[in-house]
PDB file of C-alpha atoms in Angstrom:
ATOM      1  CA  UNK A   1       6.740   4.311  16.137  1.00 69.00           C
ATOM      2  CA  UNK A   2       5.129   2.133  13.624  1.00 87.00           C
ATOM      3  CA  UNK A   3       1.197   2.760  13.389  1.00 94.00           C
ATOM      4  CA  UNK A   4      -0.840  -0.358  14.610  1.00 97.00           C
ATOM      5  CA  UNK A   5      -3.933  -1.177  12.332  1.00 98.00           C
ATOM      6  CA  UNK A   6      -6.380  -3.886  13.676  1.00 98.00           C
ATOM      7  CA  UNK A   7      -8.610  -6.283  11.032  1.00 98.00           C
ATOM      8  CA  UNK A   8     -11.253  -8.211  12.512  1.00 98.00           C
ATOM      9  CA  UNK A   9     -12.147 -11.855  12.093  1.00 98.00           C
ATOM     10  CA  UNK A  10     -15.297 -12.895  12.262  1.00 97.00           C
ATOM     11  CA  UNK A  11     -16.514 -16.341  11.272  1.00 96.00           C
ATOM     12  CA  UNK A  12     -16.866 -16.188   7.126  1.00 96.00           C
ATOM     13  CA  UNK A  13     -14.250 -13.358   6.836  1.00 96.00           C
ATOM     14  CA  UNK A  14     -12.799 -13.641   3.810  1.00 94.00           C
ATOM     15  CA  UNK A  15     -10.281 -11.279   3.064  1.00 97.00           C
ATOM     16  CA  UNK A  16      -8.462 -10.605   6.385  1.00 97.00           C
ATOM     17  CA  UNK A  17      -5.065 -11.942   4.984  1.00 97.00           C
ATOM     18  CA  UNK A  18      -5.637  -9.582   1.860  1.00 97.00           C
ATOM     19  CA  UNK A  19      -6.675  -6.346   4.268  1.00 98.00           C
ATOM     20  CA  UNK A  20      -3.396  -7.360   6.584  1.00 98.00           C
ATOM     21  CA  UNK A  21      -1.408  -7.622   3.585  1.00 97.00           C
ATOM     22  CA  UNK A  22      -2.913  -4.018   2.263  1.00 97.00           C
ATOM     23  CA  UNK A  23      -1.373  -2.426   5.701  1.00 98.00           C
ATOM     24  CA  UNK A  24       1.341  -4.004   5.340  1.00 97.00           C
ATOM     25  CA  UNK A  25       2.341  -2.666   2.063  1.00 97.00           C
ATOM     26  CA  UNK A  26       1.147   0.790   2.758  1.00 97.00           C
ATOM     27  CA  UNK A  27       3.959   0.858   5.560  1.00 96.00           C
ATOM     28  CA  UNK A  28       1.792  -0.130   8.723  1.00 97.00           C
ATOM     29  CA  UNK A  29       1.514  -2.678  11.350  1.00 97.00           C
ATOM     30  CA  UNK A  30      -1.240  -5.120  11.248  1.00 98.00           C
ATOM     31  CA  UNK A  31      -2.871  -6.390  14.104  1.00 98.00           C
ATOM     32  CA  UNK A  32      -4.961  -9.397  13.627  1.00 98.00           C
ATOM     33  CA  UNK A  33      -8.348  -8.873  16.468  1.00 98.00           C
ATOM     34  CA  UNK A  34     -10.677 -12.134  16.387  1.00 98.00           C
ATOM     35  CA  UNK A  35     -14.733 -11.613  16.768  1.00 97.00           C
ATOM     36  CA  UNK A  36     -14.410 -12.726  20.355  1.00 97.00           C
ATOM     37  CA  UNK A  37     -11.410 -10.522  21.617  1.00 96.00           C
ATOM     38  CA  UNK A  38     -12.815  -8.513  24.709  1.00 95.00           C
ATOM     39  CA  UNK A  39     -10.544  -5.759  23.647  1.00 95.00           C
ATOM     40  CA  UNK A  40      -8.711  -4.018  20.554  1.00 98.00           C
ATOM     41  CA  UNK A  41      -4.914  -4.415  21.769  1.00 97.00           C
ATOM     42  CA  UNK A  42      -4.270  -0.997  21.913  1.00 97.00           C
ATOM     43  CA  UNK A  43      -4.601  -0.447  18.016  1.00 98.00           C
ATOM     44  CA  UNK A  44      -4.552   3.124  16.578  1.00 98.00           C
ATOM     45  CA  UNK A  45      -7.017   2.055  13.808  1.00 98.00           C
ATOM     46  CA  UNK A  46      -9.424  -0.534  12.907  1.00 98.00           C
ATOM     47  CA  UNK A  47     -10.811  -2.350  10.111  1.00 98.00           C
ATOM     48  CA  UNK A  48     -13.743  -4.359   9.308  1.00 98.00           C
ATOM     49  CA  UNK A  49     -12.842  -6.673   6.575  1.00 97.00           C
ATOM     50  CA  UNK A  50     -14.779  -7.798   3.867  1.00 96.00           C
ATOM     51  CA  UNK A  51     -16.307 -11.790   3.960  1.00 95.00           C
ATOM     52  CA  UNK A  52     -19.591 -13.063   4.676  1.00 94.00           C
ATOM     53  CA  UNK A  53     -19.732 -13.063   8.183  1.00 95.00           C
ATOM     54  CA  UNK A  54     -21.632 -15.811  10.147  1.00 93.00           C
ATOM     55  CA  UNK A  55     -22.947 -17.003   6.409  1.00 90.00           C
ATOM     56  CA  UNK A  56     -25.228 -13.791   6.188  1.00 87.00           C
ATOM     57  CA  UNK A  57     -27.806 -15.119   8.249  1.00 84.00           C
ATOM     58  CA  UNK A  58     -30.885 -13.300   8.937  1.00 82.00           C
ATOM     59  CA  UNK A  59     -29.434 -10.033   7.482  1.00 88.00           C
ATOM     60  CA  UNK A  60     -25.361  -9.073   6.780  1.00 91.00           C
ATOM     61  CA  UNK A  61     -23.703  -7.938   9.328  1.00 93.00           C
ATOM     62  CA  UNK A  62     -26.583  -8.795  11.544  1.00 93.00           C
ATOM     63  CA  UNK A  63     -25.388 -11.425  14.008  1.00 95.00           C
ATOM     64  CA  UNK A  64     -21.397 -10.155  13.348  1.00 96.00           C
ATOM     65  CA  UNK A  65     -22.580  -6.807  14.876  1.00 95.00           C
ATOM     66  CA  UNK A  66     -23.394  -8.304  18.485  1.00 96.00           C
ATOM     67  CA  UNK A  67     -19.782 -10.264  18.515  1.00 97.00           C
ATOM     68  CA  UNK A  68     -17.550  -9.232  21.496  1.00 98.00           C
ATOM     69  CA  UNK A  69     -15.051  -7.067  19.818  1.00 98.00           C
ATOM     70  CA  UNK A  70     -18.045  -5.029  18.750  1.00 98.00           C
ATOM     71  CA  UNK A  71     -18.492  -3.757  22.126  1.00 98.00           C
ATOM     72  CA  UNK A  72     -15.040  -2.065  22.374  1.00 98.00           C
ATOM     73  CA  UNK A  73     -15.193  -0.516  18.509  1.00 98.00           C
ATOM     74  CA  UNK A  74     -18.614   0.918  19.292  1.00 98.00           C
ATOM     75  CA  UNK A  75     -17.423   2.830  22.585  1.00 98.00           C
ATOM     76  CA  UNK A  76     -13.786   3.537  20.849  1.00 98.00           C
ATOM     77  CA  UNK A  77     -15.182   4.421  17.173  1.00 98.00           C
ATOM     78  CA  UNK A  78     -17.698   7.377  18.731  1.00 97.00           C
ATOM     79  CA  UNK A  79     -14.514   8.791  20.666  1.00 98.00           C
ATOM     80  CA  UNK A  80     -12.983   9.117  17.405  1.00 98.00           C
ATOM     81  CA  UNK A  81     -10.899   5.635  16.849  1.00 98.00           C
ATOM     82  CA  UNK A  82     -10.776   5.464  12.898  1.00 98.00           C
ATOM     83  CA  UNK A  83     -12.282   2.414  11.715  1.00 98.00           C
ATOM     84  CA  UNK A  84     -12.921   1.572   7.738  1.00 98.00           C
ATOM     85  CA  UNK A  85     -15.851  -0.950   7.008  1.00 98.00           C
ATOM     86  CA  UNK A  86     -14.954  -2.797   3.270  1.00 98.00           C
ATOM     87  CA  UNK A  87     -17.786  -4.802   2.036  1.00 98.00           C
ATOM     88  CA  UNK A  88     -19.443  -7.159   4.923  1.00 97.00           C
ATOM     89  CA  UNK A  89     -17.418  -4.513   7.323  1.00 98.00           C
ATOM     90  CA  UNK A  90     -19.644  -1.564   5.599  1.00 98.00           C
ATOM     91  CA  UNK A  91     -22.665  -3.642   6.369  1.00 98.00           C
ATOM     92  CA  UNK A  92     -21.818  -4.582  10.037  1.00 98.00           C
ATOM     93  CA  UNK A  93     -21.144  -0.634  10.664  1.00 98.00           C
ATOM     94  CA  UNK A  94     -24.735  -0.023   9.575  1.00 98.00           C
ATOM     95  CA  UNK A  95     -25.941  -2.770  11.618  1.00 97.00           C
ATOM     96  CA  UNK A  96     -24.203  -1.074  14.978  1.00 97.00           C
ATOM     97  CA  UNK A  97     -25.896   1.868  13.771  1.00 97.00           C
ATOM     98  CA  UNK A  98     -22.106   3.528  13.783  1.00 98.00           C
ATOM     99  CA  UNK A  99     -22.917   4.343   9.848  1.00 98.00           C
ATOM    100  CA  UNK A 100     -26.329   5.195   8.968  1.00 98.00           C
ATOM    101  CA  UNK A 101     -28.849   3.376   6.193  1.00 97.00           C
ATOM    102  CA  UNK A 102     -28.755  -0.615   5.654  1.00 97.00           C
ATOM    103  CA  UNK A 103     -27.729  -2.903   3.243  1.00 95.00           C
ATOM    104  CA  UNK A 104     -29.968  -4.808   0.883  1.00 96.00           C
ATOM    105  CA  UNK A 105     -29.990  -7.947  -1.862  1.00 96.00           C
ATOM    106  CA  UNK A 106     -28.317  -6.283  -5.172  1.00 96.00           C
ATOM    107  CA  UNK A 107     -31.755  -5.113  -6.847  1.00 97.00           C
ATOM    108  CA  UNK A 108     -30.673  -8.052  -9.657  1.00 97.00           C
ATOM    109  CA  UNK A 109     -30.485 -10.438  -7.114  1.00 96.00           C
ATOM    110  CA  UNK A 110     -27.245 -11.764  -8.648  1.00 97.00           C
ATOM    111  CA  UNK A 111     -23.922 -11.923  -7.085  1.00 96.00           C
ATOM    112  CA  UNK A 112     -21.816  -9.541  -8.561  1.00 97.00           C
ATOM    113  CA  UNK A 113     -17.758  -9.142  -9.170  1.00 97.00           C
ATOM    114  CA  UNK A 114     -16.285  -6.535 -11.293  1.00 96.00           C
ATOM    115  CA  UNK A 115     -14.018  -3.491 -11.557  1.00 96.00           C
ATOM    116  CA  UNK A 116     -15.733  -0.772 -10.725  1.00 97.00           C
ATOM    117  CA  UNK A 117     -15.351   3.013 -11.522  1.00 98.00           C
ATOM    118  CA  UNK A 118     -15.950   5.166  -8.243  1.00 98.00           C
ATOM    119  CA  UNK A 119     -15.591   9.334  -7.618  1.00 98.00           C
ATOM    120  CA  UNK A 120     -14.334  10.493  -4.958  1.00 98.00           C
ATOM    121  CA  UNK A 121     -16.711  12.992  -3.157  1.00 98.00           C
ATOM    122  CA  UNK A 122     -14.915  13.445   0.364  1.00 98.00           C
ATOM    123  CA  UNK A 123     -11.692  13.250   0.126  1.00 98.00           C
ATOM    124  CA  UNK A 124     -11.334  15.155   3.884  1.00 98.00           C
ATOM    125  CA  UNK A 125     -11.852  11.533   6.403  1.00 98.00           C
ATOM    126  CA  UNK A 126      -9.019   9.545   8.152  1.00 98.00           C
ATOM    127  CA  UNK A 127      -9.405   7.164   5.258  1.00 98.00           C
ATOM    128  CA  UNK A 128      -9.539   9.144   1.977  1.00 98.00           C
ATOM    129  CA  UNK A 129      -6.758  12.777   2.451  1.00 98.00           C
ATOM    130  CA  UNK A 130      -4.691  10.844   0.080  1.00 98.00           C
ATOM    131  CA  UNK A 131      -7.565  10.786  -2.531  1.00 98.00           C
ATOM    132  CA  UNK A 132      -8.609  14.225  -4.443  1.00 98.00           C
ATOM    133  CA  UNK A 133     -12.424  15.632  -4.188  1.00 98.00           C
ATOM    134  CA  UNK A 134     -13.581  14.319  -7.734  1.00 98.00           C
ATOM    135  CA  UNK A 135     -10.896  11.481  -8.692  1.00 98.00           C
ATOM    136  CA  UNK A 136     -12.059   8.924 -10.536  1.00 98.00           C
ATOM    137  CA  UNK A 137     -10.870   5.470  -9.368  1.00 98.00           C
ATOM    138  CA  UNK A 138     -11.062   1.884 -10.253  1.00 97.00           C
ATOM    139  CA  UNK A 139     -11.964  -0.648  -7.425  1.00 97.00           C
ATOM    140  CA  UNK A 140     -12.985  -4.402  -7.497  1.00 97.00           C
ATOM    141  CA  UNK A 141     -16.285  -5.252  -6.199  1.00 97.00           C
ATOM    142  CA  UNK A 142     -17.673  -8.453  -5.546  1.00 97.00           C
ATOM    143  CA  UNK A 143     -21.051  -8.785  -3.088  1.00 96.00           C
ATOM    144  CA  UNK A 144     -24.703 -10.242  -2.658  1.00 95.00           C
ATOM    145  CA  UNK A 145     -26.159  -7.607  -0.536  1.00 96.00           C
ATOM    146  CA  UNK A 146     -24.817  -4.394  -1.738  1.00 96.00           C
ATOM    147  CA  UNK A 147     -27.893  -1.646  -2.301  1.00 98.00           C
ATOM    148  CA  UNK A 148     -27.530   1.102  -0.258  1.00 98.00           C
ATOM    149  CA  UNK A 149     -30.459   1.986   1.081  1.00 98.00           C
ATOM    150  CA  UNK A 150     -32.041   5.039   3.480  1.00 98.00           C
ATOM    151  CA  UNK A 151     -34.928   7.471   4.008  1.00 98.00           C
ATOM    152  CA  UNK A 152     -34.873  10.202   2.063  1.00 98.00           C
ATOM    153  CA  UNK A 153     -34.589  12.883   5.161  1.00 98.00           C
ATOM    154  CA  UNK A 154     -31.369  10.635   5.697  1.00 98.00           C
ATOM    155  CA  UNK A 155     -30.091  10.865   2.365  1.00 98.00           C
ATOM    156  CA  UNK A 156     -30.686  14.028   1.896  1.00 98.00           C
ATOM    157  CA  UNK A 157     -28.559  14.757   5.087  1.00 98.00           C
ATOM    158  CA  UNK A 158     -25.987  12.749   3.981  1.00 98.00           C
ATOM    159  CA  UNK A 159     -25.566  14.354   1.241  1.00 98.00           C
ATOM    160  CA  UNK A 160     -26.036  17.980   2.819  1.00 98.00           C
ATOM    161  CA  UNK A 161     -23.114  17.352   5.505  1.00 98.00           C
ATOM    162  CA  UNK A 162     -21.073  15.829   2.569  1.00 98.00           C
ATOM    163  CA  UNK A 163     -20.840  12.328   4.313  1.00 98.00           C
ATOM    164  CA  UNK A 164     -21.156  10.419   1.154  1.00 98.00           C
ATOM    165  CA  UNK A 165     -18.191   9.565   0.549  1.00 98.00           C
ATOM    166  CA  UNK A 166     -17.811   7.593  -2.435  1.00 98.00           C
ATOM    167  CA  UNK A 167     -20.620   7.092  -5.549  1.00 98.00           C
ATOM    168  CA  UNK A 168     -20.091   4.751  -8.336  1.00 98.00           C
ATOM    169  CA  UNK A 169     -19.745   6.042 -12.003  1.00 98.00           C
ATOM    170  CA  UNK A 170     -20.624   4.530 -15.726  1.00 97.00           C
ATOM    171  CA  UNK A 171     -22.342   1.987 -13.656  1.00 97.00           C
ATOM    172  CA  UNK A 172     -24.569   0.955 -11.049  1.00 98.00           C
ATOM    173  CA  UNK A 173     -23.872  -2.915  -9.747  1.00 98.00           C
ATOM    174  CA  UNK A 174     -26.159  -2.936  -7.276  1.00 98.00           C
ATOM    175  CA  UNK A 175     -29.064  -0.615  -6.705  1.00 98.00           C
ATOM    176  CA  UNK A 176     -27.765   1.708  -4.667  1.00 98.00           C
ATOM    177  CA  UNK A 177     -29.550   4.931  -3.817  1.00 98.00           C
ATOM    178  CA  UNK A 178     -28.328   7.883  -5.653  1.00 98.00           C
ATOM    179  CA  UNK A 179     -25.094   5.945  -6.656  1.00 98.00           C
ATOM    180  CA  UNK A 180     -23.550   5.633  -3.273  1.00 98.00           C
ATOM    181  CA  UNK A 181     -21.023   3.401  -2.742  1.00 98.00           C
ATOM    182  CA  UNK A 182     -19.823   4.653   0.935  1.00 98.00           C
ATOM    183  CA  UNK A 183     -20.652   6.988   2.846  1.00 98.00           C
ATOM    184  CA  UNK A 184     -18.487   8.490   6.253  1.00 98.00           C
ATOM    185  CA  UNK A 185     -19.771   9.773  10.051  1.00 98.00           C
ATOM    186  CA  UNK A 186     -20.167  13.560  10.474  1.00 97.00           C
ATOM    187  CA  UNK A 187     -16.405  13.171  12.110  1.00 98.00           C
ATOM    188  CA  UNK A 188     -14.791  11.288   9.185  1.00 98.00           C
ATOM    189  CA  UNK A 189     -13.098   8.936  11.289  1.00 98.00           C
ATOM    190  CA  UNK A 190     -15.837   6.471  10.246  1.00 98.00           C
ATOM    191  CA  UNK A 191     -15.868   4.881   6.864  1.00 98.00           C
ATOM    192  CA  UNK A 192     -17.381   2.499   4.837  1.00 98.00           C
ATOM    193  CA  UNK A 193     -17.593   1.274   1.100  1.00 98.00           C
ATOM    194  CA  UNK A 194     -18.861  -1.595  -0.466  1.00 98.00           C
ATOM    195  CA  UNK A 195     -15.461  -2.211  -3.017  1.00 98.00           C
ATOM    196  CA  UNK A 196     -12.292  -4.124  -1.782  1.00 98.00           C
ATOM    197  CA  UNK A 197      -9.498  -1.509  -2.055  1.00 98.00           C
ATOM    198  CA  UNK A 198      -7.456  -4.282  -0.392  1.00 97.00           C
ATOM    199  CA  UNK A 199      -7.771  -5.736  -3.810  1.00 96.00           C
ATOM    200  CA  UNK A 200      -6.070  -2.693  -5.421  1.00 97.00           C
ATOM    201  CA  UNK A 201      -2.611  -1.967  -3.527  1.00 97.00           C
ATOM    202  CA  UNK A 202      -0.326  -3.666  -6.212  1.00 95.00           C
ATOM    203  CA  UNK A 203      -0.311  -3.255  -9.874  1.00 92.00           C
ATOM    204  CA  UNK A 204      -0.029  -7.535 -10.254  1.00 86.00           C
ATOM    205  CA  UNK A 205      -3.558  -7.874  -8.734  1.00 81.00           C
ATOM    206  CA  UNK A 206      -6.983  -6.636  -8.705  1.00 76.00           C
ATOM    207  CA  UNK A 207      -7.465  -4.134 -11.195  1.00 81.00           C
ATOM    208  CA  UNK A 208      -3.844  -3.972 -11.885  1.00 86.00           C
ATOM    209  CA  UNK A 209      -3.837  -0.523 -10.385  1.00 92.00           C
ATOM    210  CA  UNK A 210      -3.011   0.704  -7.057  1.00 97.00           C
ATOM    211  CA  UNK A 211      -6.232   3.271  -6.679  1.00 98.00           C
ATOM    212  CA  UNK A 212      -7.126   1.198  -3.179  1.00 98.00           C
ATOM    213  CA  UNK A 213      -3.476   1.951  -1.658  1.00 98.00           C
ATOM    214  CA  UNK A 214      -4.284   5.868  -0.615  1.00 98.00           C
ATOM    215  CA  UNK A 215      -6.865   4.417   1.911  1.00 98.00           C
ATOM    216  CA  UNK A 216      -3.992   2.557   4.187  1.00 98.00           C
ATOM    217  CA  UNK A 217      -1.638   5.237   3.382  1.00 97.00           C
ATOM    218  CA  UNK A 218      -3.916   8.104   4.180  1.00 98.00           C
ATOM    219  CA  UNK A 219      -4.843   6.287   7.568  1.00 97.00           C
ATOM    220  CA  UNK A 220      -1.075   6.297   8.399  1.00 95.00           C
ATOM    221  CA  UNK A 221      -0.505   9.706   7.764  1.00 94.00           C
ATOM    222  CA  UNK A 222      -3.053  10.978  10.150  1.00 92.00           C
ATOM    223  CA  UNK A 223      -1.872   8.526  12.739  1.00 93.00           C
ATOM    224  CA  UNK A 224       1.755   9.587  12.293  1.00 82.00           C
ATOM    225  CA  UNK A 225       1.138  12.712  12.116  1.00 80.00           C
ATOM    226  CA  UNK A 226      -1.444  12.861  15.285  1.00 68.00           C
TER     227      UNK A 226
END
């Protein structure tokens, strides 16, 4: 039975088609969810998509984070649905308070898009078993509000529990805390990272590497194999 992957639309999304495309390649079903489905279609998985969801108003993620399908990914993501937050998705899970911290301007205040260099620290979530503790990977990143911010009893925890789950090397694009560029729940079936790994499943595009495919094909091997 082919694994069922849902990608959320919200109003601003902009890379739905590219995340769909992503499962597709990795050898999954994608299931396209809009903002104001009541309910998740039976989908095994569940991703957040990266965009800039109801323009960014008053805070990102903020308004996207009371739509309708919300309610069903809240109850279904603490029972252990996976779901994977890319970009405005990583901001809308720290919005619903299913990922902890928040999101703020880039400390530059500048847009930024670039390939970015990222290690690997868990490499144990629903998302990331195809990755290595340590790798060093190249994903694009392109965003407005991407510091990573959180108390430092929170951090600390984070770090302690080993729920950061990616930090960026050679470079720091936005202002992130202690290099974090996504962090996991304590149960690893929640993810989320500010880089598009969407953007990295075929050599012809992106970074003209595939270092975002193992996230789609991880996810399918721990549905398959469920």
């Amino acid at each position: 039975m082919t694994a069922r992957i849902g990608v959320v639309t919200f109003p601003g999304s902009l890379d739905d088609r590219d995340t769909q495309r992503a499962i597709r390649v990795a050898g999954a079903e994608p299931v396209a969810l809009w903002h104001k489905d009541k309910d998740l279609k039976q989908v095994d998985a569940v991703v957040l998509c990266g965009g800039f969801s109801y323009g960014d108003y008053l805070r990102a993620g903020a308004i996207a984070r009371f739509s309708p399908v919300m309610e069903p990914l809240l109850e279904q993501a603490k029972a252990g649905l996976p779901v994977l937050g890319i970009c405005n998705g990583f901001q809308i899970l720290t919005e619903a308070h299913l990922l902890p911290g928040t999101m703020l301007r880039n400390d530059h205040l500048h847009f930024i898009c670039r390939d970015q260099k990222l290690r690997v620290e868990n490499a144990e979530t629903a998302w990331t078993t195809d990755y290595s503790a340590g790798q060093e990977i190249h994903i694009p990143l392109k965003n407005n509000d991407g510091q990573y911010v959180a108390d430092a009893y929170t951090l600390d925890k984070l770090e302690a529990e080993g729920c950061v789950a990616f930090r960026y090397l050679d470079f720091n694009p936005n202002g992130s805390q202690r290099d974090i560029a996504g962090v996991t729940n304590e149960a690893g079936n929640v993810v989320g990272l500010m880089p598009h790994p969407e953007h990295a499943v075929e050599p012809l595009i992106g970074t003209g590497r595939t270092d975002g495919l193992p996230f789609f094909t991880s996810i399918l091997k721990k549905l398959v194999n469920a």
